[in-house]
Tab-separated table of C-alpha atoms in Angstrom:
chain	number	residue	atom	x	y	z
A	1	UNK	CA	13.467	-18.672	-19.563
A	2	UNK	CA	16.418	-16.744	-19.042
A	3	UNK	CA	16.792	-15.020	-15.202
A	4	UNK	CA	18.562	-11.887	-14.475
A	5	UNK	CA	18.739	-10.582	-10.426
A	6	UNK	CA	18.836	-7.030	-10.357
A	7	UNK	CA	18.958	-6.488	-6.395
A	8	UNK	CA	18.412	-8.750	-3.769
A	9	UNK	CA	14.662	-8.154	-3.522
A	10	UNK	CA	13.866	-8.569	-7.275
A	11	UNK	CA	14.881	-10.800	-9.950
A	12	UNK	CA	13.813	-9.858	-13.685
A	13	UNK	CA	13.096	-13.098	-16.039
A	14	UNK	CA	11.921	-13.275	-19.422
A	15	UNK	CA	9.138	-15.581	-20.457
A	16	UNK	CA	7.462	-16.496	-24.064
A	17	UNK	CA	3.898	-16.797	-24.497
A	18	UNK	CA	1.722	-17.546	-27.196
A	19	UNK	CA	0.154	-14.249	-28.880
A	20	UNK	CA	-3.620	-15.174	-27.627
A	21	UNK	CA	-2.462	-15.642	-23.894
A	22	UNK	CA	-0.294	-12.314	-24.554
A	23	UNK	CA	-3.688	-10.545	-25.240
A	24	UNK	CA	-5.355	-12.318	-22.544
A	25	UNK	CA	-2.947	-11.038	-20.154
A	26	UNK	CA	-3.454	-7.603	-21.409
A	27	UNK	CA	-7.227	-7.828	-20.827
A	28	UNK	CA	-6.839	-8.840	-17.492
A	29	UNK	CA	-4.124	-6.576	-16.442
A	30	UNK	CA	-6.248	-3.986	-17.706
A	31	UNK	CA	-9.697	-4.962	-15.881
A	32	UNK	CA	-8.175	-5.581	-12.905
A	33	UNK	CA	-6.061	-2.226	-13.064
A	34	UNK	CA	-2.476	-3.811	-12.482
A	35	UNK	CA	0.060	-0.916	-13.300
A	36	UNK	CA	1.898	-3.631	-15.533
A	37	UNK	CA	2.254	-7.430	-16.873
A	38	UNK	CA	5.053	-7.654	-14.204
A	39	UNK	CA	2.902	-7.333	-11.178
A	40	UNK	CA	-0.105	-9.366	-12.452
A	41	UNK	CA	2.290	-12.395	-13.193
A	42	UNK	CA	3.605	-11.902	-9.891
A	43	UNK	CA	-0.052	-11.897	-8.472
A	44	UNK	CA	-0.845	-14.773	-9.849
A	45	UNK	CA	2.733	-16.581	-9.626
A	46	UNK	CA	1.971	-15.795	-5.385
A	47	UNK	CA	-1.535	-17.346	-5.519
A	48	UNK	CA	-0.404	-20.286	-7.338
A	49	UNK	CA	2.684	-20.883	-4.771
A	50	UNK	CA	0.029	-20.202	-1.947
A	51	UNK	CA	-2.103	-23.217	-3.389
A	52	UNK	CA	0.980	-25.601	-3.722
A	53	UNK	CA	1.764	-24.925	-0.157
A	54	UNK	CA	-1.978	-25.570	0.877
A	55	UNK	CA	-2.000	-28.700	-1.244
A	56	UNK	CA	1.351	-30.079	-0.047
A	57	UNK	CA	-0.079	-29.916	3.652
A	58	UNK	CA	2.742	-29.729	5.892
A	59	UNK	CA	3.559	-25.722	5.970
A	60	UNK	CA	1.677	-24.067	8.926
A	61	UNK	CA	-0.516	-20.939	7.601
A	62	UNK	CA	-2.585	-18.570	8.338
A	63	UNK	CA	-6.094	-17.708	7.090
A	64	UNK	CA	-9.785	-17.863	7.546
A	65	UNK	CA	-12.620	-20.400	7.249
A	66	UNK	CA	-15.780	-18.516	6.173
A	67	UNK	CA	-18.968	-19.970	7.224
A	68	UNK	CA	-22.696	-19.311	6.136
A	69	UNK	CA	-25.432	-21.484	7.904
A	70	UNK	CA	-28.938	-21.636	8.959
A	71	UNK	CA	-28.793	-20.523	12.873
A	72	UNK	CA	-32.468	-22.016	13.317
A	73	UNK	CA	-30.932	-25.654	13.082
A	74	UNK	CA	-30.770	-26.925	16.222
A	75	UNK	CA	-28.026	-27.714	18.175
A	76	UNK	CA	-25.670	-26.046	14.875
A	77	UNK	CA	-24.354	-22.954	16.904
A	78	UNK	CA	-23.413	-25.613	19.998
A	79	UNK	CA	-21.380	-27.924	17.550
A	80	UNK	CA	-19.509	-25.118	15.678
A	81	UNK	CA	-18.382	-23.783	19.035
A	82	UNK	CA	-17.520	-27.129	20.041
A	83	UNK	CA	-15.270	-28.048	17.317
A	84	UNK	CA	-13.665	-25.040	17.417
A	85	UNK	CA	-12.674	-25.224	21.240
A	86	UNK	CA	-11.798	-29.077	20.271
A	87	UNK	CA	-9.260	-27.457	17.659
A	88	UNK	CA	-8.416	-24.486	20.247
A	89	UNK	CA	-4.415	-24.895	18.901
A	90	UNK	CA	-5.552	-23.510	15.234
A	91	UNK	CA	-8.774	-21.481	16.040
A	92	UNK	CA	-7.252	-17.883	16.793
A	93	UNK	CA	-10.671	-16.081	16.958
A	94	UNK	CA	-14.194	-16.100	15.412
A	95	UNK	CA	-16.505	-13.407	14.360
A	96	UNK	CA	-20.276	-14.149	13.680
A	97	UNK	CA	-22.933	-11.773	12.228
A	98	UNK	CA	-26.514	-12.470	12.045
A	99	UNK	CA	-27.969	-11.668	9.149
A	100	UNK	CA	-31.769	-11.380	7.896
A	101	UNK	CA	-33.876	-14.200	7.224
A	102	UNK	CA	-32.217	-16.552	10.446
A	103	UNK	CA	-28.796	-16.729	8.546
A	104	UNK	CA	-25.299	-16.280	10.483
A	105	UNK	CA	-21.957	-15.297	8.749
A	106	UNK	CA	-19.018	-16.622	10.696
A	107	UNK	CA	-15.454	-15.794	10.213
A	108	UNK	CA	-12.977	-18.141	11.792
A	109	UNK	CA	-9.362	-16.717	11.938
A	110	UNK	CA	-6.902	-19.798	11.933
A	111	UNK	CA	-3.403	-20.868	12.046
A	112	UNK	CA	-1.782	-24.402	11.401
A	113	UNK	CA	-0.559	-26.909	8.885
A	114	UNK	CA	-2.549	-26.658	5.704
A	115	UNK	CA	-3.867	-30.222	5.865
A	116	UNK	CA	-5.191	-29.836	9.358
A	117	UNK	CA	-6.883	-26.725	8.789
A	118	UNK	CA	-8.356	-28.313	5.914
A	119	UNK	CA	-9.756	-31.194	8.072
A	120	UNK	CA	-11.212	-28.557	10.169
A	121	UNK	CA	-12.998	-26.144	7.228
A	122	UNK	CA	-14.170	-29.539	5.905
A	123	UNK	CA	-15.767	-30.791	9.432
A	124	UNK	CA	-17.443	-27.780	9.653
A	125	UNK	CA	-18.668	-26.888	6.559
A	126	UNK	CA	-20.457	-30.432	6.516
A	127	UNK	CA	-22.313	-29.893	9.411
A	128	UNK	CA	-26.185	-30.031	8.712
A	129	UNK	CA	-27.394	-26.319	8.583
A	130	UNK	CA	-24.212	-25.046	7.037
A	131	UNK	CA	-25.189	-23.627	3.662
A	132	UNK	CA	-21.480	-22.304	2.373
A	133	UNK	CA	-18.139	-23.083	4.081
A	134	UNK	CA	-14.826	-22.133	2.294
A	135	UNK	CA	-11.187	-21.668	3.679
A	136	UNK	CA	-8.949	-19.032	1.981
A	137	UNK	CA	-5.054	-19.548	3.123
A	138	UNK	CA	-1.921	-17.146	3.205
A	139	UNK	CA	1.575	-18.110	2.983
A	140	UNK	CA	2.078	-16.220	6.445
A	141	UNK	CA	2.020	-16.886	10.159
A	142	UNK	CA	0.825	-15.122	13.194
A	143	UNK	CA	4.036	-14.641	15.612
A	144	UNK	CA	3.512	-15.783	18.958
A	145	UNK	CA	2.616	-13.003	21.739
A	146	UNK	CA	3.115	-15.159	24.697
A	147	UNK	CA	4.788	-18.293	25.418
A	148	UNK	CA	2.320	-21.078	26.269
A	149	UNK	CA	2.156	-22.040	29.791
A	150	UNK	CA	2.896	-25.755	30.715
A	151	UNK	CA	-0.098	-27.489	31.019
A	152	UNK	CA	-0.402	-30.961	32.337
A	153	UNK	CA	-1.159	-33.726	29.867
A	154	UNK	CA	-3.608	-35.161	32.321
A	155	UNK	CA	-5.323	-31.506	32.417
A	156	UNK	CA	-5.020	-31.186	28.464
A	157	UNK	CA	-6.492	-34.671	28.194
A	158	UNK	CA	-9.621	-33.936	30.470
A	159	UNK	CA	-10.147	-30.591	28.590
A	160	UNK	CA	-10.435	-32.146	25.092
A	161	UNK	CA	-12.638	-34.815	26.708
A	162	UNK	CA	-14.982	-32.518	27.802
A	163	UNK	CA	-14.920	-30.471	24.632
A	164	UNK	CA	-15.956	-33.483	22.701
A	165	UNK	CA	-19.834	-32.849	23.581
A	166	UNK	CA	-20.280	-34.869	26.819
A	167	UNK	CA	-23.757	-34.537	28.230
A	168	UNK	CA	-24.189	-31.048	30.071
A	169	UNK	CA	-24.868	-33.056	32.981
A	170	UNK	CA	-21.884	-34.983	32.764
A	171	UNK	CA	-19.437	-31.759	32.578
A	172	UNK	CA	-16.509	-31.584	34.974
A	173	UNK	CA	-15.327	-28.552	36.462
A	174	UNK	CA	-11.630	-28.371	36.221
A	175	UNK	CA	-9.316	-27.007	39.137
A	176	UNK	CA	-5.399	-26.183	38.347
A	177	UNK	CA	-3.672	-26.280	41.674
A	178	UNK	CA	-0.061	-24.727	41.802
A	179	UNK	CA	2.287	-27.279	43.480
A	180	UNK	CA	5.023	-25.979	45.853
C-alpha cells in the first residue's frame, strides 16, 4: 500500500484487492449509491475506526441507546428512569414514543467513555420487559455549553443514594443553602 498526500485534508493511497472482492465492492457502491469506490471505502474505514474506539472503551464518545419495551411490565418505566438518573453524567436527554400494543420506543442521547456507555446499555437492555436494546456511537463529543456548578460532595452522594431506589416513603428532600 502506498500513500500520497494531495492536500491537508485528503491523502491518496492505493490498495490491492482480490478481483472477487473488487466486484463485491463495486456492487455495494452501486447498491448504496456511493459516488465512488473511494467514498465507499472511506465510509467503511470510518465505521471500522469508530468500532475500534468503542471496543477500546477509554475514548469519550457520543451516541444513542435505543430501547423497545413492553410498557405494561410493572415498575419497568421507573427502573429505566432511575438508571438514567443514576448515570446523569452520561445521559444527555431521552425521548420516548408510545406505540400500538402497549409498547414503547425510547431513544436516549448519551456521552461518555465507551465502556461506561456499554455498561449502561447492558444494564438497561437486560431489564425484564425490555424487548430490544442497542447502542450506536460516533467518534465525536457534544461541546459543553455551560460550566457545571461546584456541588459539594456530600450533596452528590445524597442525590446518588436517593436515585438508587429508596422507598418512596424514605425519600429525602435536599435543600442547597448558600454559605456566606
